[in-house]
XYZ file of C-alpha atoms in Angstrom:
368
model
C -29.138 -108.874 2.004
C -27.763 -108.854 5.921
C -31.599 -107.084 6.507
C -33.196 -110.072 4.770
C -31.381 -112.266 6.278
C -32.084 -111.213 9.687
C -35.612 -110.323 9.355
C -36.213 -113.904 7.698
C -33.829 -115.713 9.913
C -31.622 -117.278 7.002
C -27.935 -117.095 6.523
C -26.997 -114.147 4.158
C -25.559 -116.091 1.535
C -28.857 -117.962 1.124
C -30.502 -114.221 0.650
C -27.687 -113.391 -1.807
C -29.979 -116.408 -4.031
C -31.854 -113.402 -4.705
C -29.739 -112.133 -6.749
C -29.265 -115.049 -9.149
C -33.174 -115.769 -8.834
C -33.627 -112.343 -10.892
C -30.476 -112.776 -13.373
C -30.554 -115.927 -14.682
C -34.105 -116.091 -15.486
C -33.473 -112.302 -17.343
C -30.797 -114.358 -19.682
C -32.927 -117.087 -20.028
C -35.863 -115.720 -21.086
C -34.578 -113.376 -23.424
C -34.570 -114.908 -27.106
C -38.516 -115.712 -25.998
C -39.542 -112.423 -25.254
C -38.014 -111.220 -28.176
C -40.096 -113.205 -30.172
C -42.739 -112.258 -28.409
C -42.006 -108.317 -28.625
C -42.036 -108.869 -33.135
C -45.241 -111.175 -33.067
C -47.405 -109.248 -30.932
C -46.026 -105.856 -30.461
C -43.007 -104.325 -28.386
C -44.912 -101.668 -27.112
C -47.455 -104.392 -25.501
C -44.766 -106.824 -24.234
C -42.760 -103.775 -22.554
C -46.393 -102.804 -20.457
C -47.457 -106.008 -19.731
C -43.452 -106.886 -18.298
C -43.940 -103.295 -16.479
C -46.774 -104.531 -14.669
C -45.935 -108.007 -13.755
C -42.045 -106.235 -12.435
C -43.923 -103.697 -10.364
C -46.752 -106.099 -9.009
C -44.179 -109.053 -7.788
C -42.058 -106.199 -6.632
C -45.298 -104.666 -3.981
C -45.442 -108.295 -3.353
C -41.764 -108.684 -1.460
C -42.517 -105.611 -0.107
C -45.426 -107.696 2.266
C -43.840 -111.278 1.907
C -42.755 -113.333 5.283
C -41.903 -116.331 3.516
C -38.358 -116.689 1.854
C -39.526 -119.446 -1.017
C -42.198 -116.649 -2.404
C -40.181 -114.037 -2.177
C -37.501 -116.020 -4.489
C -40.606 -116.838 -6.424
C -42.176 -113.542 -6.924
C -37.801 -112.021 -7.944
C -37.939 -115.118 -10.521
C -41.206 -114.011 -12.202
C -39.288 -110.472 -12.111
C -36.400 -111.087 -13.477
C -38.546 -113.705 -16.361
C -40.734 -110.451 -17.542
C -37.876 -107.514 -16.978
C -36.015 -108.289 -20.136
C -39.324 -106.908 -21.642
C -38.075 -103.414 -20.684
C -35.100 -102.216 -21.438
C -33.733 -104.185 -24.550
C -37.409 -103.927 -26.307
C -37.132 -100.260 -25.632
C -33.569 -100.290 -27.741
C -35.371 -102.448 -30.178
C -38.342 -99.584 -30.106
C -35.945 -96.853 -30.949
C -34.128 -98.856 -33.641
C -37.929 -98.953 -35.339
C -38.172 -95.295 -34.721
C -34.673 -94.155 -35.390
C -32.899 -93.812 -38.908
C -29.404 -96.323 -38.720
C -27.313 -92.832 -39.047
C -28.883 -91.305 -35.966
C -29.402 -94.384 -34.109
C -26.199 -94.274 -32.279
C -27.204 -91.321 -30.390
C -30.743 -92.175 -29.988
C -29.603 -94.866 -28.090
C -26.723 -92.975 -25.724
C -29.644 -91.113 -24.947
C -31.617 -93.599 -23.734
C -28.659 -95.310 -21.974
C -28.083 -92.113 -20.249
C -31.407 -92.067 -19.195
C -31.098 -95.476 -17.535
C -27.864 -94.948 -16.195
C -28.813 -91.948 -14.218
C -31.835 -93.905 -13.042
C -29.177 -96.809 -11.775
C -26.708 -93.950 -10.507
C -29.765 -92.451 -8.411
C -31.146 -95.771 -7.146
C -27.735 -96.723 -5.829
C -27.580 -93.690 -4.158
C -30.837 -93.609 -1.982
C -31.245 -97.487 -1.796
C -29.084 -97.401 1.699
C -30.899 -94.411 2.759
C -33.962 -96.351 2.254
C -32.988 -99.838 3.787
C -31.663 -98.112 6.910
C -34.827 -95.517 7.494
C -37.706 -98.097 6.146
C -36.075 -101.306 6.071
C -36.150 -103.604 3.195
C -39.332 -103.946 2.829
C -38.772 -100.040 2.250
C -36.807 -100.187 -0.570
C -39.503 -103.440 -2.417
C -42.333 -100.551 -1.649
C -40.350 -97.238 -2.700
C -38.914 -99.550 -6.050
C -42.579 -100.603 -6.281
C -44.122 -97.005 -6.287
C -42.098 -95.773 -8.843
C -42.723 -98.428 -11.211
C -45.913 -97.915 -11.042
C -45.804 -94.586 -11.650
C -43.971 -95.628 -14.688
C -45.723 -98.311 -16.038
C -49.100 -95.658 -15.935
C -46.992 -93.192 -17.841
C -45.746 -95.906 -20.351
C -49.504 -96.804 -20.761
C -50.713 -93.558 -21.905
C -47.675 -92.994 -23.663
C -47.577 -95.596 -26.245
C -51.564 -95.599 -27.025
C -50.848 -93.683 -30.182
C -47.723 -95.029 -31.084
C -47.639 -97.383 -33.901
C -44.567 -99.773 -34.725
C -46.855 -102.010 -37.720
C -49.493 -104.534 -36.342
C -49.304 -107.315 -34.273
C -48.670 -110.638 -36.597
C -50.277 -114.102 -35.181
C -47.686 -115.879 -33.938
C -46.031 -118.258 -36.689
C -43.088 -120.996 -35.159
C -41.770 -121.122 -38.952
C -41.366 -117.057 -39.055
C -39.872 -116.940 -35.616
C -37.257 -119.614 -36.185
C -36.527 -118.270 -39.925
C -36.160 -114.593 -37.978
C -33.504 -115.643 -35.795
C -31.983 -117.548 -38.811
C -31.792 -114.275 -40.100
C -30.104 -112.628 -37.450
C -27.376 -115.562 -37.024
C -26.704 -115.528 -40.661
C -25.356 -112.044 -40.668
C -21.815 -112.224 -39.637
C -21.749 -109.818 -37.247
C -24.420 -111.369 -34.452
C -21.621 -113.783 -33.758
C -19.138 -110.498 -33.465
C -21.991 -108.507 -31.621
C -23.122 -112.071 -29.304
C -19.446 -112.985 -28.258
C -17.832 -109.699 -27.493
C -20.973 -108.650 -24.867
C -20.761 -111.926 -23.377
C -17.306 -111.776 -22.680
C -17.604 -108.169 -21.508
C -20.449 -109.257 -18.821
C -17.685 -111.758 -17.704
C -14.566 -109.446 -17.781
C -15.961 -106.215 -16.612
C -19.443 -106.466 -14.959
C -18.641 -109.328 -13.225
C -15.914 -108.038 -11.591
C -18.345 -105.587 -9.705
C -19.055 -107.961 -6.475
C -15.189 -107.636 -5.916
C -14.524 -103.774 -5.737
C -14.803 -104.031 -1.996
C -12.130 -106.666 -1.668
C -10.221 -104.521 -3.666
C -10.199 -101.829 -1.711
C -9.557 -103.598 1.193
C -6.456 -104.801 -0.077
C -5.669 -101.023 -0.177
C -6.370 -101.228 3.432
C -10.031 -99.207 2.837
C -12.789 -101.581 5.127
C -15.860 -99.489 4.649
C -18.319 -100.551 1.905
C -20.021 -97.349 1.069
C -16.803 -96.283 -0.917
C -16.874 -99.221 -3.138
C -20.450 -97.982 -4.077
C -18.854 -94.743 -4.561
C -16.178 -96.744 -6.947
C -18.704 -98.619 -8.951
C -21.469 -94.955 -9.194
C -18.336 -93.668 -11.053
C -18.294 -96.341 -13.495
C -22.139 -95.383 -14.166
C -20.789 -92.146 -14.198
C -18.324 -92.233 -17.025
C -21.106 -93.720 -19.135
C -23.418 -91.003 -18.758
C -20.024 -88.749 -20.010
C -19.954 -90.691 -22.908
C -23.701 -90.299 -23.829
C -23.834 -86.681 -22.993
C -20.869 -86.041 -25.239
C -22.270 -88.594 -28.371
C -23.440 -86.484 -30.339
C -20.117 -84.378 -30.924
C -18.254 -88.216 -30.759
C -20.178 -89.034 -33.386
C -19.471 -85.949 -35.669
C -15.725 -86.290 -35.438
C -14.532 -89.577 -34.815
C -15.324 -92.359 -36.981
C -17.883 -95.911 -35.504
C -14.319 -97.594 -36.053
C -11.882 -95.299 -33.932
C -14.455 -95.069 -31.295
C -14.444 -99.173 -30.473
C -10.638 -98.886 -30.384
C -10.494 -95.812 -28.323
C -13.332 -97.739 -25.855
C -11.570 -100.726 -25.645
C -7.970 -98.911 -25.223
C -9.695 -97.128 -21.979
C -10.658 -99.595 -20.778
C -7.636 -101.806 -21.152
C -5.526 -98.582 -19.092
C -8.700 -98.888 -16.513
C -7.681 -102.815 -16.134
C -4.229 -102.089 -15.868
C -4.337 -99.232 -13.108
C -6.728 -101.780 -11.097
C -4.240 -104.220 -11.393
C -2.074 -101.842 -9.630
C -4.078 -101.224 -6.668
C -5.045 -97.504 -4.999
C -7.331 -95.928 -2.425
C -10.472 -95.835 -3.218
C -10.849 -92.082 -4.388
C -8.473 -92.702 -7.270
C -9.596 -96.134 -8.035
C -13.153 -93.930 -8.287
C -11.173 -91.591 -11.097
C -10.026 -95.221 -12.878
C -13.358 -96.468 -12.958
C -15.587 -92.672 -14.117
C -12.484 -93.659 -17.113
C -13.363 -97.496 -17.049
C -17.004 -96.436 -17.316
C -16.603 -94.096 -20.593
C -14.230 -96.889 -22.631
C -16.875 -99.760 -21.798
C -19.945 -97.920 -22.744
C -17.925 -96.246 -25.907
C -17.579 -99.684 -27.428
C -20.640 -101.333 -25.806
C -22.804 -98.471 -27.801
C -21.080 -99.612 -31.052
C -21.891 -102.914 -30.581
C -25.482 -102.192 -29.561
C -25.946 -100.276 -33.038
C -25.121 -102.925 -35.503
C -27.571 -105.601 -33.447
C -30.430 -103.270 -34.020
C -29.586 -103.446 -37.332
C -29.258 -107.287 -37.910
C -32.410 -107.689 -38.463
C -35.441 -105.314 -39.720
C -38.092 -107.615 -39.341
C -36.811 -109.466 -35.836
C -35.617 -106.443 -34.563
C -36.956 -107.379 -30.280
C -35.557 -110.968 -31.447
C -31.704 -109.434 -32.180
C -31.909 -107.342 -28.667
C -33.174 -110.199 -26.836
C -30.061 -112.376 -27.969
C -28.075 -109.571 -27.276
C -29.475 -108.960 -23.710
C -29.118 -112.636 -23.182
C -25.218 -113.322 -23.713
C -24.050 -109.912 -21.870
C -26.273 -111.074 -18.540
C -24.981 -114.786 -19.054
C -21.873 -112.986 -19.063
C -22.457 -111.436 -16.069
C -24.043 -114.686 -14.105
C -20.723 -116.028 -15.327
C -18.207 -113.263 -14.374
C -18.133 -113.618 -10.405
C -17.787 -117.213 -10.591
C -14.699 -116.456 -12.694
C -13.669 -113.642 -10.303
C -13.976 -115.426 -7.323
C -11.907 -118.420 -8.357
C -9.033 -115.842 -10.433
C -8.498 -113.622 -6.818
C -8.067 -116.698 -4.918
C -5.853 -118.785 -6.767
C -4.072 -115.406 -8.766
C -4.142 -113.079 -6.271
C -5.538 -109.164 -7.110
C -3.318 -108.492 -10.253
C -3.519 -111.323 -12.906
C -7.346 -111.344 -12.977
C -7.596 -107.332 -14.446
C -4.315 -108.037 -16.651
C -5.868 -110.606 -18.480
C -9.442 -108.090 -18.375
C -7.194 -105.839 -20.330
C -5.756 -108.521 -22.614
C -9.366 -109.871 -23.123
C -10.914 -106.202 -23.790
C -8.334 -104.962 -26.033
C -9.147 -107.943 -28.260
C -12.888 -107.658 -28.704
C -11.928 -103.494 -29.383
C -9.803 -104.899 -32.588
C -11.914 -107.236 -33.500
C -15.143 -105.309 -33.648
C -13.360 -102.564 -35.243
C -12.216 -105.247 -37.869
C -15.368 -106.890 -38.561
C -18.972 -104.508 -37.751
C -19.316 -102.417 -40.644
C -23.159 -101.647 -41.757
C -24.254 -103.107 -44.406
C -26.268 -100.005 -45.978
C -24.069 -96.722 -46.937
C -24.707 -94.976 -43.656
C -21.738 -92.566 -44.225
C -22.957 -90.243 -41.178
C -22.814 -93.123 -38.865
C -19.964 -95.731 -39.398
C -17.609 -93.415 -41.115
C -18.107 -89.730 -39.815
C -18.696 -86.707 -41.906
């Protein structure tokens, strides 16, 4: 943002509108593209958001104008919910309900690393190319990606595309809300975009608190929440085979509750790294849970339940600074994470109180 800034001569916190020019129009747009992704086919909707994400994205790499390159991260952040959440969606159509869970810590892994990896290099980039650097590098490799998805999913065949019918949509997302868990599933993410993700932007004050001034350790903090959650999806598939859907959500939320609470205490940042790899592994141990029964809400609005989903965690998330910045000013450092863990430790009980599957999937919900 400071390298925006300067090269575009604007204040930084007018480049930081980048940031909410890409997140708010991801929420937004997300019970649409859903749709979308069951009408006319997921596999479609995920290339054609591929290509629009990587062609705005060469696009700020050239820009000199601040209004298009808020333009061209809005279009972004419109089509990039037809990525990730349709490709959950894709392996819920591909996956049986009592393998899905690890299906899908697989492909969270997957992304994780990818996040881990591009918040490793991103400074290296910015401070050999510039950032126009990192627009071009993030560019190239979406490409690259978007070719492979291409080829990938020529042969791959999730039912044909229907013509798109208002009365279906609406009656598929009737669907979804009348099962009782989307407003168990729904609730619980959003609050957990507020309570933990947004709570990101302010690892650095943290830290400083602790007397710790440079930046690149509170990157260091936050990889190590990525961290934790690849743990957890490496170590799924033996999770799964001894400890029941419902123990996992309670032993997720209860380690992330203890993450809250050590926060709350304040440490240098190489410990408060060891608090987060643990924050990391309880958040993504119940977020997977959750992520399982909304794939199964629905069988015939499957992109429709993922898109909701997707939409209340990053509404969450828009939310969750906002909330941050007021708590640490008016609270101070502790009270904010206290109540995290209060807040946490309630969704872990209630989700463990209220998903249950609605088939017999014995292997999944219950264990062997």
């Amino acid at each position: 943002m400071p390298k925006i800034a300067n090269d575009l001569g604007i204040a930084v916190s007018t480049a930081a509108l980048l940031s909410t020019a890409f997140t708010f129009p991801y929420a937004l747009m997300q019970p649409l593209l859903g749709t979308v992704g069951d009408f006319f086919g997921k596999t479609r909707l995920m290339n054609l958001s591929l290509a629009v994400v990587v062609v705005t994205t060469l696009i700020c790499a050239f820009v000199s104008n601040f209004p298009v390159l808020v333009a061209m991260r809005i279009l972004a952040g419109m089509l990039a919910g037809g990525i990730f959440p349709v490709g959950i969606a894709i392996v819920g159509d591909l996956v049986p309900v009592e393998q899905r869970q690890v299906a899908i810590g697989r492909l969270l892994a997957v992304g994780l690393t990818g996040n881990l990896i591009g918040a490793t290099i991103s400074g290296f980039i910015g401070d050999l190319l510039g950032w126009r650097g990192v627009f071009l590098t993030i560019g190239g490799f979406g490409l690259i990606a978007a070719i492979a998805a291409f080829f990938a999913f020529r042969n791959l065949s999730l039912g044909k595309p229907r013509p798109f019918n208002f009365a279906a949509a609406a009656a598929g997302y009737r669907g979804i809300f009348a099962d009782p868990r989307a407003k168990v599933c729904f609730s619980s993410v959003f609050f957990e975009g507020i309570t933990i993700h947004g709570m990101f932007p302010y690892v650095a004050l943290l830290l400083l608190a602790s007397g710790e001034t440079r930046s690149s350790y509170a990157g260091m903090v936050i990889a190590a929440f990525g961290a934790g959650g690849i743990l957890f999806s490496l170590s799924l598939p033996v999770l799964v085979a001894h400890i029941t859907e419902r123990h996992m959500m309670l032993v997720g939320a209860v380690c992330a509750a203890i993450a809250f609470v050590l926060i709350a205490i304040g440490m240098p940042w190489y410990k408060l790294a060891a608090v987060f790899l643990l924050f990391g592994i309880g958040f993504y141990m119940l977020h997977n849970c959750i992520q399982v029964h909304v794939t199964d809400l629905s069988q015939t609005a499957r992109a429709s339940a993922m898109s909701m989903h997707s939409c209340f965690f990053f509404f969450g998330q828009a939310i969750g600074p906002i909330y941050y910045g007021y708590a640490f000013h008016h609270f101070g450092n502790s009270a904010p994470p206290l109540l995290g863990a209060a807040v946490i430790l309630v969704i872990g009980l209630i989700c463990a109180r209220f998903l249950r599957h609605r088939r017999n999937d014995r292997g999944l919900a219950e264990g062997p």
